[in-house]
PDB file of C-alpha atoms in Angstrom:
ATOM      1  CA  MET A 689      22.343 -12.986  -4.839  1.00 45.00           C
ATOM      2  CA  LYS A 690      23.642 -10.998  -2.024  1.00 47.00           C
ATOM      3  CA  PHE A 691      24.505  -7.392  -2.254  1.00 40.00           C
ATOM      4  CA  SER A 692      26.890  -5.742   0.026  1.00 43.00           C
ATOM      5  CA  PRO A 693      25.819  -2.380   1.826  1.00 40.00           C
ATOM      6  CA  LEU A 694      28.081  -0.416  -0.361  1.00 38.00           C
ATOM      7  CA  ILE A 695      26.957  -1.904  -3.910  1.00 42.00           C
ATOM      8  CA  LEU A 696      23.489  -1.429  -3.077  1.00 38.00           C
ATOM      9  CA  ALA A 697      23.915   2.196  -1.891  1.00 40.00           C
ATOM     10  CA  ALA A 698      25.921   2.983  -5.162  1.00 39.00           C
ATOM     11  CA  GLY A 699      23.150   1.251  -6.913  1.00 41.00           C
ATOM     12  CA  LEU A 700      20.340   3.361  -5.348  1.00 41.00           C
ATOM     13  CA  ALA A 701      22.477   6.532  -5.822  1.00 41.00           C
ATOM     14  CA  ALA A 702      22.514   5.912  -9.571  1.00 42.00           C
ATOM     15  CA  LEU A 703      19.012   5.656 -10.193  1.00 41.00           C
ATOM     16  CA  PRO A 704      17.554   8.530 -11.767  1.00 40.00           C
ATOM     17  CA  ILE A 705      14.931  10.419  -9.424  1.00 35.00           C
ATOM     18  CA  THR A 706      13.396  13.355  -9.848  1.00 33.00           C
ATOM     19  CA  ALA A 707      11.789  15.287  -6.963  1.00 34.00           C
ATOM     20  CA  HIS A 708      10.212  18.663  -6.185  1.00 32.00           C
ATOM     21  CA  ALA A 709      10.446  20.740  -3.335  1.00 33.00           C
ATOM     22  CA  ARG A 710       7.858  20.884  -0.660  1.00 35.00           C
ATOM     23  CA  PRO A 711       7.382  23.520   2.037  1.00 39.00           C
ATOM     24  CA  GLY A 712       9.389  22.406   4.981  1.00 43.00           C
ATOM     25  CA  ALA A 713      11.076  19.482   3.032  1.00 46.00           C
ATOM     26  CA  ALA A 714      14.526  19.244   1.489  1.00 50.00           C
ATOM     27  CA  GLU A 715      14.069  18.878  -2.191  1.00 54.00           C
ATOM     28  CA  GLY A 716      10.878  16.755  -2.424  1.00 55.00           C
ATOM     29  CA  ARG A 717      11.947  14.386   0.552  1.00 58.00           C
ATOM     30  CA  VAL A 718       9.803  13.863   3.407  1.00 56.00           C
ATOM     31  CA  ALA A 719      11.131  12.234   6.582  1.00 48.00           C
ATOM     32  CA  PRO A 720       8.005  10.158   7.666  1.00 58.00           C
ATOM     33  CA  GLU A 721       9.062   9.045  11.124  1.00 72.00           C
ATOM     34  CA  GLY A 722       6.922   5.820  12.053  1.00 88.00           C
ATOM     35  CA  ARG A 723       5.367   5.574   8.629  1.00 94.00           C
ATOM     36  CA  VAL A 724       4.596   2.248   7.145  1.00 97.00           C
ATOM     37  CA  ALA A 725       3.572   0.923   3.785  1.00 98.00           C
ATOM     38  CA  VAL A 726       1.326  -2.223   3.662  1.00 98.00           C
ATOM     39  CA  VAL A 727       0.835  -4.544   0.854  1.00 98.00           C
ATOM     40  CA  VAL A 728      -2.402  -6.841   0.833  1.00 98.00           C
ATOM     41  CA  SER A 729      -2.755  -9.532  -1.634  1.00 98.00           C
ATOM     42  CA  ILE A 730      -6.063 -11.823  -1.810  1.00 98.00           C
ATOM     43  CA  ALA A 731      -6.992 -14.808  -4.317  1.00 98.00           C
ATOM     44  CA  THR A 732      -9.806 -13.480  -6.608  1.00 97.00           C
ATOM     45  CA  PRO A 733     -12.612 -15.539  -6.159  1.00 96.00           C
ATOM     46  CA  ALA A 734     -13.530 -17.743  -9.172  1.00 95.00           C
ATOM     47  CA  GLY A 735     -15.820 -16.184 -11.825  1.00 95.00           C
ATOM     48  CA  VAL A 736     -15.087 -12.538 -10.362  1.00 96.00           C
ATOM     49  CA  THR A 737     -13.691 -10.520 -13.175  1.00 97.00           C
ATOM     50  CA  ASP A 738     -11.374  -7.259 -13.265  1.00 97.00           C
ATOM     51  CA  ALA A 739     -14.583  -5.322 -14.066  1.00 97.00           C
ATOM     52  CA  TYR A 740     -16.010  -6.310 -11.469  1.00 97.00           C
ATOM     53  CA  LEU A 741     -13.302  -5.627  -9.280  1.00 97.00           C
ATOM     54  CA  GLN A 742     -13.045  -2.112 -10.601  1.00 97.00           C
ATOM     55  CA  ALA A 743     -16.499  -1.350  -9.978  1.00 97.00           C
ATOM     56  CA  GLU A 744     -16.099  -2.506  -6.147  1.00 97.00           C
ATOM     57  CA  PHE A 745     -12.887  -0.360  -5.989  1.00 97.00           C
ATOM     58  CA  ASP A 746     -14.981   2.731  -7.268  1.00 97.00           C
ATOM     59  CA  LYS A 747     -17.846   1.913  -4.638  1.00 97.00           C
ATOM     60  CA  ALA A 748     -15.183   1.480  -1.867  1.00 96.00           C
ATOM     61  CA  ALA A 749     -13.038   4.667  -2.648  1.00 97.00           C
ATOM     62  CA  PRO A 750     -15.057   6.900  -0.385  1.00 97.00           C
ATOM     63  CA  ARG A 751     -15.022   4.761   2.817  1.00 96.00           C
ATOM     64  CA  TYR A 752     -11.294   4.460   2.408  1.00 97.00           C
ATOM     65  CA  GLN A 753     -11.049   8.093   2.482  1.00 96.00           C
ATOM     66  CA  GLN A 754     -12.393   8.380   5.904  1.00 96.00           C
ATOM     67  CA  ILE A 755      -9.921   5.925   7.557  1.00 97.00           C
ATOM     68  CA  PRO A 756      -7.871   7.653  10.316  1.00 96.00           C
ATOM     69  CA  GLY A 757      -4.190   7.344   9.595  1.00 96.00           C
ATOM     70  CA  LEU A 758      -4.423   6.217   5.859  1.00 97.00           C
ATOM     71  CA  ILE A 759      -2.628   8.714   3.733  1.00 96.00           C
ATOM     72  CA  ARG A 760      -3.085   6.838   0.430  1.00 96.00           C
ATOM     73  CA  LYS A 761      -4.321   3.512  -1.140  1.00 98.00           C
ATOM     74  CA  TYR A 762      -3.689   2.033  -4.330  1.00 98.00           C
ATOM     75  CA  PHE A 763      -6.322  -0.750  -5.337  1.00 98.00           C
ATOM     76  CA  THR A 764      -4.337  -3.555  -7.330  1.00 98.00           C
ATOM     77  CA  ILE A 765      -5.276  -6.321  -9.564  1.00 98.00           C
ATOM     78  CA  GLU A 766      -2.840  -8.816 -10.718  1.00 96.00           C
ATOM     79  CA  PRO A 767      -3.425 -12.188 -12.419  1.00 95.00           C
ATOM     80  CA  LYS A 768      -5.586 -14.258  -9.938  1.00 96.00           C
ATOM     81  CA  ARG A 769      -5.215 -11.744  -7.074  1.00 98.00           C
ATOM     82  CA  PHE A 770      -6.188  -8.440  -5.950  1.00 98.00           C
ATOM     83  CA  GLY A 771      -5.516  -5.948  -3.148  1.00 98.00           C
ATOM     84  CA  GLY A 772      -3.782  -2.790  -2.368  1.00 98.00           C
ATOM     85  CA  ILE A 773      -0.819  -0.861  -1.382  1.00 98.00           C
ATOM     86  CA  TYR A 774      -1.349   1.459   1.583  1.00 98.00           C
ATOM     87  CA  TYR A 775       0.685   4.216   2.997  1.00 97.00           C
ATOM     88  CA  TRP A 776      -0.019   4.735   6.727  1.00 97.00           C
ATOM     89  CA  SER A 777       1.017   7.651   9.063  1.00 95.00           C
ATOM     90  CA  THR A 778       1.796   5.257  11.767  1.00 95.00           C
ATOM     91  CA  LYS A 779       1.975   1.298  12.161  1.00 95.00           C
ATOM     92  CA  ALA A 780      -0.513   1.531  14.952  1.00 95.00           C
ATOM     93  CA  ALA A 781      -2.977   2.743  12.645  1.00 97.00           C
ATOM     94  CA  ALA A 782      -2.289   0.344  10.018  1.00 97.00           C
ATOM     95  CA  GLN A 783      -2.359  -2.423  12.762  1.00 97.00           C
ATOM     96  CA  ALA A 784      -5.847  -1.124  13.836  1.00 97.00           C
ATOM     97  CA  TRP A 785      -7.218  -1.275  10.262  1.00 97.00           C
ATOM     98  CA  PHE A 786      -5.598  -5.020   9.508  1.00 97.00           C
ATOM     99  CA  SER A 787      -7.118  -6.319  12.857  1.00 97.00           C
ATOM    100  CA  ASP A 788      -7.654  -9.908  13.306  1.00 97.00           C
ATOM    101  CA  ALA A 789     -11.481  -9.171  12.874  1.00 97.00           C
ATOM    102  CA  TRP A 790     -10.587  -7.626   9.529  1.00 97.00           C
ATOM    103  CA  VAL A 791      -8.488 -10.656   8.446  1.00 97.00           C
ATOM    104  CA  ALA A 792     -11.344 -12.838   9.522  1.00 97.00           C
ATOM    105  CA  ARG A 793     -13.775 -10.813   7.518  1.00 96.00           C
ATOM    106  CA  ALA A 794     -11.720 -10.879   4.314  1.00 97.00           C
ATOM    107  CA  LYS A 795     -11.283 -14.550   4.652  1.00 97.00           C
ATOM    108  CA  ALA A 796     -15.145 -15.225   5.041  1.00 96.00           C
ATOM    109  CA  THR A 797     -16.009 -12.656   2.244  1.00 94.00           C
ATOM    110  CA  TYR A 798     -13.415 -14.084  -0.337  1.00 95.00           C
ATOM    111  CA  GLY A 799     -12.721 -17.494   0.790  1.00 95.00           C
ATOM    112  CA  ALA A 800      -9.096 -17.156   0.949  1.00 95.00           C
ATOM    113  CA  GLU A 801      -6.576 -15.961   3.754  1.00 96.00           C
ATOM    114  CA  PRO A 802      -5.311 -12.483   2.844  1.00 98.00           C
ATOM    115  CA  VAL A 803      -1.606 -12.014   2.674  1.00 98.00           C
ATOM    116  CA  VAL A 804      -0.641  -8.609   4.619  1.00 98.00           C
ATOM    117  CA  THR A 805       3.057  -7.497   4.590  1.00 98.00           C
ATOM    118  CA  TYR A 806       4.342  -4.449   6.607  1.00 97.00           C
ATOM    119  CA  TYR A 807       7.327  -2.385   5.245  1.00 97.00           C
ATOM    120  CA  ASP A 808       8.604   0.486   7.294  1.00 95.00           C
ATOM    121  CA  VAL A 809       9.082   3.717   5.247  1.00 94.00           C
ATOM    122  CA  PRO A 810      12.211   5.647   6.267  1.00 91.00           C
ATOM    123  CA  LEU A 811      12.171   7.938   3.401  1.00 89.00           C
ATOM    124  CA  ALA A 812       9.366   8.929   0.774  1.00 88.00           C
ATOM    125  CA  ILE A 813       9.934  11.083  -2.308  1.00 88.00           C
ATOM    126  CA  GLU A 814       7.541  12.291  -4.884  1.00 87.00           C
ATOM    127  CA  GLY A 815       8.320  11.996  -8.232  1.00 91.00           C
ATOM    128  CA  ALA A 816       8.060  14.902 -10.840  1.00 92.00           C
ATOM    129  CA  LYS A 817       4.603  15.939 -12.090  1.00 88.00           C
ATOM    130  CA  PRO A 818       3.863  14.492 -15.265  1.00 85.00           C
TER     131      PRO A 818
END
């Protein structure tokens, strides 16, 4: 299905989004020039359970908190795949992390090629606090 820019804009404008103000930002909006989101997906090796993945995520979390340029990481599990959603301060920081060496290590560790997809982030908002 193809959308015209006007229909897409109208549809996005109609979505209910609640944001909160942040100092220096207009109504919860952040203009993150150069920021990127990266989605990584890797086939789960045979015999690896969701519980095992969760335990590994818990152990890995402190290491991810030390990565330069990484703003946020969500660990993900889906049927037969796992990975993450990453929010980076710059594309250069993301590319430095997801280097050819990283891809080779991931492939050697999990026996499958990781799928790494980059997305430019022209606008980020924060939803209402629960």
